[in-house]
Amino acid sequence: MGAPDNERFRLDGVEVVRDGRLVLGPVTLSIAAPGPVVVAGPSGAGKSSLLRLLNRLDAPSAGSISYRGEDLSHTDPTAHRRRVAMVFQRPVVLPGSIADNLREADPRLDDAQVAAALDRVGLDPALADRDARNLSGGEAQRMCLARSLATEPEVVLFDEPTSSLDPTSALRIERLAASLDDHAITAIWVTHDLDQMRRLAAHVVVVIDGRIAQSGPAAEVLTDPCPAVAGFLDGGA
């Protein structure tokens, strides 16, 4: 039996062990569209470890992960990352112009496509030839999102992308992530910020001490949390 049409990821008995210590798991979880899906929990709970598994930046020590019904261990990592893009906590700015940065994702982009990609994330297309190293933090993160979207992904993973940004820039990135669903792209966003979770989430996965404490529609989790999640919601990060 195949995966449901709206299921993106399924994790079955997944564990991550580092230096002999279990840092995540065992995790059994289904992540489905639409989004945004927010992976929330205290700092150090294992949220980023979970996200890295979804992009094949890490492999599980035990268990299996599938994407749209296909076992990730049998997929080509580069091809997978074109379907499942990732925006990191700090902007990864490559040498050269903004256009050069976008063409690292897709060398076939012409000037009109670069301009459209920048406009999509709220950057002035006239900036295309600007040295990317001269961008502000918020501008650089939006450029990174434009670069991630250049491959026309089905999912974009966000690993606390606004943690070093000012509130205005952070809200702009949140709105961009929320708008991806209008383009049939599922956003999966990691945060320990409760206000951000409440603003952004359609679905919530709460990770505490390396385990999935609760998962479900945001309204359900926030109004009827289990005891562990209630403690997190009361105490924050």
Coordinates of C-alpha atoms in Angstrom, one line a residue:
M1 CA 0.0 0.0 0.0
G2 CA 1.5 3.4 -1.0
A3 CA 1.7 6.6 1.0
P4 CA -1.4 8.8 1.2
D5 CA -1.5 11.5 -1.5
N6 CA -0.8 14.3 1.0
E7 CA 1.9 12.5 3.0
R8 CA 5.4 13.9 2.5
F9 CA 7.5 12.1 5.1
R10 CA 7.1 9.0 7.1
L11 CA 9.5 8.1 9.9
D12 CA 9.3 4.6 11.4
G13 CA 11.3 3.8 14.5
V14 CA 13.9 6.4 13.6
E15 CA 16.9 7.0 16.0
V16 CA 19.9 9.2 15.9
V17 CA 22.9 8.2 18.1
R18 CA 25.9 10.4 18.5
D19 CA 29.0 9.4 20.5
G20 CA 27.1 6.6 22.0
R21 CA 24.2 8.9 23.2
L22 CA 20.7 8.7 21.9
V23 CA 19.9 12.3 20.8
L24 CA 16.7 11.6 18.9
G25 CA 14.1 8.8 19.0
P26 CA 12.7 6.4 18.6
V27 CA 10.5 8.5 16.3
T28 CA 7.5 7.3 14.4
L29 CA 5.8 10.2 12.6
S30 CA 3.9 11.2 9.5
I31 CA 4.3 14.7 8.0
A32 CA 1.7 15.7 5.5
A33 CA 0.7 18.7 3.4
P34 CA -0.6 21.3 3.6
G35 CA 1.6 23.4 5.8
P36 CA 3.2 25.2 7.3
V37 CA 4.3 22.4 9.7
V38 CA 6.1 23.7 12.7
V39 CA 8.6 21.5 14.6
A40 CA 8.7 23.1 18.0
G41 CA 10.3 22.3 21.4
P42 CA 12.9 23.5 23.8
S43 CA 16.5 24.3 22.7
G44 CA 18.5 21.1 22.4
A45 CA 15.4 18.9 22.1
G46 CA 16.4 17.3 18.8
K47 CA 14.4 19.5 16.4
S48 CA 17.3 20.3 14.0
S49 CA 18.5 16.7 14.1
L50 CA 15.0 15.7 12.9
L51 CA 15.1 18.3 10.1
R52 CA 18.6 17.3 8.9
L53 CA 17.3 13.7 8.5
L54 CA 14.6 15.0 6.1
N55 CA 17.2 16.6 3.8
R56 CA 19.6 13.6 4.0
L57 CA 22.2 15.8 5.6
D58 CA 22.3 13.0 8.3
A59 CA 21.2 9.4 8.1
P60 CA 19.3 7.6 10.9
S61 CA 21.2 5.2 13.2
A62 CA 18.1 3.0 13.2
G63 CA 14.7 3.0 11.6
S64 CA 13.6 4.2 8.1
I65 CA 12.5 7.4 6.5
S66 CA 10.4 7.7 3.3
Y67 CA 9.5 10.6 1.2
R68 CA 6.3 10.3 -0.8
G69 CA 6.4 6.5 -0.2
E70 CA 10.1 6.1 -1.4
D71 CA 12.7 5.0 1.1
L72 CA 15.2 7.8 1.4
S73 CA 18.1 5.4 1.7
H74 CA 17.4 4.4 -1.9
T75 CA 17.3 7.9 -3.4
D76 CA 20.0 10.0 -4.8
P77 CA 20.8 12.8 -2.2
T78 CA 21.3 15.5 -4.8
A79 CA 18.1 14.7 -6.6
H80 CA 16.3 14.6 -3.2
R81 CA 17.6 18.0 -2.2
R82 CA 16.2 19.5 -5.4
R83 CA 12.8 18.3 -4.3
V84 CA 13.4 19.1 -0.6
A85 CA 15.3 22.3 -0.2
M86 CA 16.7 23.8 3.0
V87 CA 17.2 27.2 4.5
F88 CA 19.6 27.3 7.3
Q89 CA 19.8 29.2 10.6
R90 CA 22.4 31.6 9.2
P91 CA 22.4 32.7 5.6
V92 CA 24.9 30.7 3.4
V93 CA 26.2 33.5 1.1
L94 CA 28.4 32.2 -1.7
P95 CA 31.1 34.4 -3.5
G96 CA 29.8 36.5 -6.3
S97 CA 26.7 38.4 -7.2
I98 CA 23.2 37.7 -6.0
A99 CA 22.5 36.3 -9.5
D100 CA 25.6 34.0 -9.2
N101 CA 24.2 32.7 -5.9
L102 CA 20.8 31.8 -7.5
R103 CA 22.6 30.1 -10.4
E104 CA 24.4 27.8 -8.0
A105 CA 21.0 26.2 -7.6
D106 CA 20.1 26.2 -11.2
P107 CA 22.8 27.4 -13.8
R108 CA 20.1 27.6 -16.5
L109 CA 18.4 30.6 -14.9
D110 CA 18.3 33.5 -17.3
D111 CA 18.2 37.2 -16.3
A112 CA 14.4 37.3 -16.4
Q113 CA 14.1 34.2 -14.2
V114 CA 16.6 35.6 -11.7
A115 CA 14.5 38.8 -11.5
A116 CA 11.3 36.8 -11.0
A117 CA 13.0 34.7 -8.2
L118 CA 14.1 37.9 -6.4
D119 CA 10.7 39.5 -6.8
R120 CA 9.1 36.4 -5.4
V121 CA 10.9 36.8 -2.1
G122 CA 10.5 40.6 -1.9
L123 CA 14.0 41.6 -3.2
D124 CA 14.4 44.3 -5.8
P125 CA 15.4 42.6 -9.1
A126 CA 17.7 45.5 -9.7
L127 CA 20.0 44.0 -7.0
A128 CA 20.8 40.9 -9.1
D129 CA 24.3 42.1 -10.0
R130 CA 25.1 43.3 -6.4
D131 CA 27.8 41.5 -4.5
A132 CA 25.9 39.1 -2.2
R133 CA 28.3 39.7 0.6
N134 CA 26.9 43.3 0.9
L135 CA 23.4 42.2 1.8
S136 CA 21.9 42.8 5.2
G137 CA 21.0 39.7 7.3
G138 CA 17.4 39.8 6.3
E139 CA 18.2 40.4 2.7
A140 CA 20.7 37.5 2.7
Q141 CA 18.2 35.1 4.2
R142 CA 15.6 36.1 1.5
M143 CA 18.2 35.5 -1.2
C144 CA 18.9 32.1 0.3
L145 CA 15.1 31.3 0.1
A146 CA 15.1 32.5 -3.5
R147 CA 18.0 30.2 -4.2
S148 CA 16.2 27.3 -2.5
L149 CA 13.1 28.0 -4.6
A150 CA 15.1 28.1 -7.8
T151 CA 14.9 24.3 -8.1
E152 CA 11.0 24.4 -7.8
P153 CA 11.0 22.2 -4.7
E154 CA 8.0 20.4 -3.2
V155 CA 9.1 21.0 0.3
V156 CA 11.3 23.7 2.0
L157 CA 12.9 23.0 5.4
F158 CA 13.6 26.1 7.6
D159 CA 16.0 25.5 10.5
E160 CA 15.3 28.5 12.8
P161 CA 16.0 30.9 9.9
T162 CA 15.0 34.1 11.8
S163 CA 16.9 33.5 15.0
S164 CA 19.5 36.2 14.2
L165 CA 17.2 38.6 12.4
D166 CA 15.4 41.7 13.6
P167 CA 11.7 41.4 14.2
T168 CA 10.7 43.1 10.9
S169 CA 12.9 40.8 8.8
A170 CA 11.8 37.8 10.8
L171 CA 8.1 38.5 10.1
R172 CA 8.9 39.0 6.4
I173 CA 10.5 35.5 6.2
E174 CA 7.6 34.0 8.1
R175 CA 5.1 35.5 5.7
L176 CA 7.1 34.1 2.7
A177 CA 7.1 30.7 4.3
A178 CA 3.4 30.8 5.0
S179 CA 2.7 31.8 1.3
L180 CA 4.5 28.7 -0.1
D181 CA 1.4 26.6 0.4
D182 CA -0.3 28.8 -2.2
H183 CA 2.3 27.3 -4.7
A184 CA 1.8 23.7 -3.5
I185 CA 5.1 23.8 -1.6
T186 CA 5.1 22.5 2.0
A187 CA 7.1 24.5 4.5
I188 CA 8.5 22.6 7.5
W189 CA 9.8 25.1 10.1
V190 CA 11.9 24.5 13.2
T191 CA 11.6 26.9 16.1
H192 CA 11.7 27.1 19.9
D193 CA 9.8 30.5 19.8
L194 CA 6.3 30.0 21.0
D195 CA 5.0 33.2 19.5
Q196 CA 6.4 32.3 16.1
M197 CA 4.9 28.8 16.4
R198 CA 1.5 30.3 17.1
R199 CA 1.7 32.8 14.2
L200 CA 2.9 30.3 11.6
A201 CA 1.7 26.8 12.3
A202 CA -1.1 24.9 10.6
H203 CA 0.3 21.7 12.0
V204 CA 2.6 21.3 15.0
V205 CA 5.1 18.6 15.9
V206 CA 6.5 19.1 19.5
V207 CA 9.9 17.5 20.2
I208 CA 11.0 17.2 23.9
D209 CA 14.0 15.3 25.0
G210 CA 14.5 13.7 21.6
R211 CA 10.9 12.3 21.5
I212 CA 7.8 13.4 19.7
A213 CA 5.7 14.6 22.6
Q214 CA 2.6 15.5 20.5
S215 CA 1.7 16.0 16.9
G216 CA -1.4 17.3 15.3
P217 CA -3.3 20.4 13.9
A218 CA -2.0 23.5 15.6
A219 CA -5.4 24.4 17.1
E220 CA -5.7 20.9 18.6
V221 CA -2.2 20.8 20.1
L222 CA -2.5 24.4 21.5
T223 CA -6.0 23.9 23.1
D224 CA -5.5 20.3 24.3
P225 CA -1.8 19.7 25.0
C226 CA -0.5 16.6 26.7
P227 CA 1.1 17.4 30.1
A228 CA 4.7 17.5 28.7
V229 CA 3.6 19.9 25.9
A230 CA 1.6 22.0 28.4
G231 CA 4.7 22.5 30.4
F232 CA 6.6 23.6 27.3
L233 CA 3.9 26.0 26.3
D234 CA 3.9 27.5 29.8
G235 CA 7.6 27.7 30.1
G236 CA 8.8 28.4 26.6
A237 CA 12.4 27.6 25.6

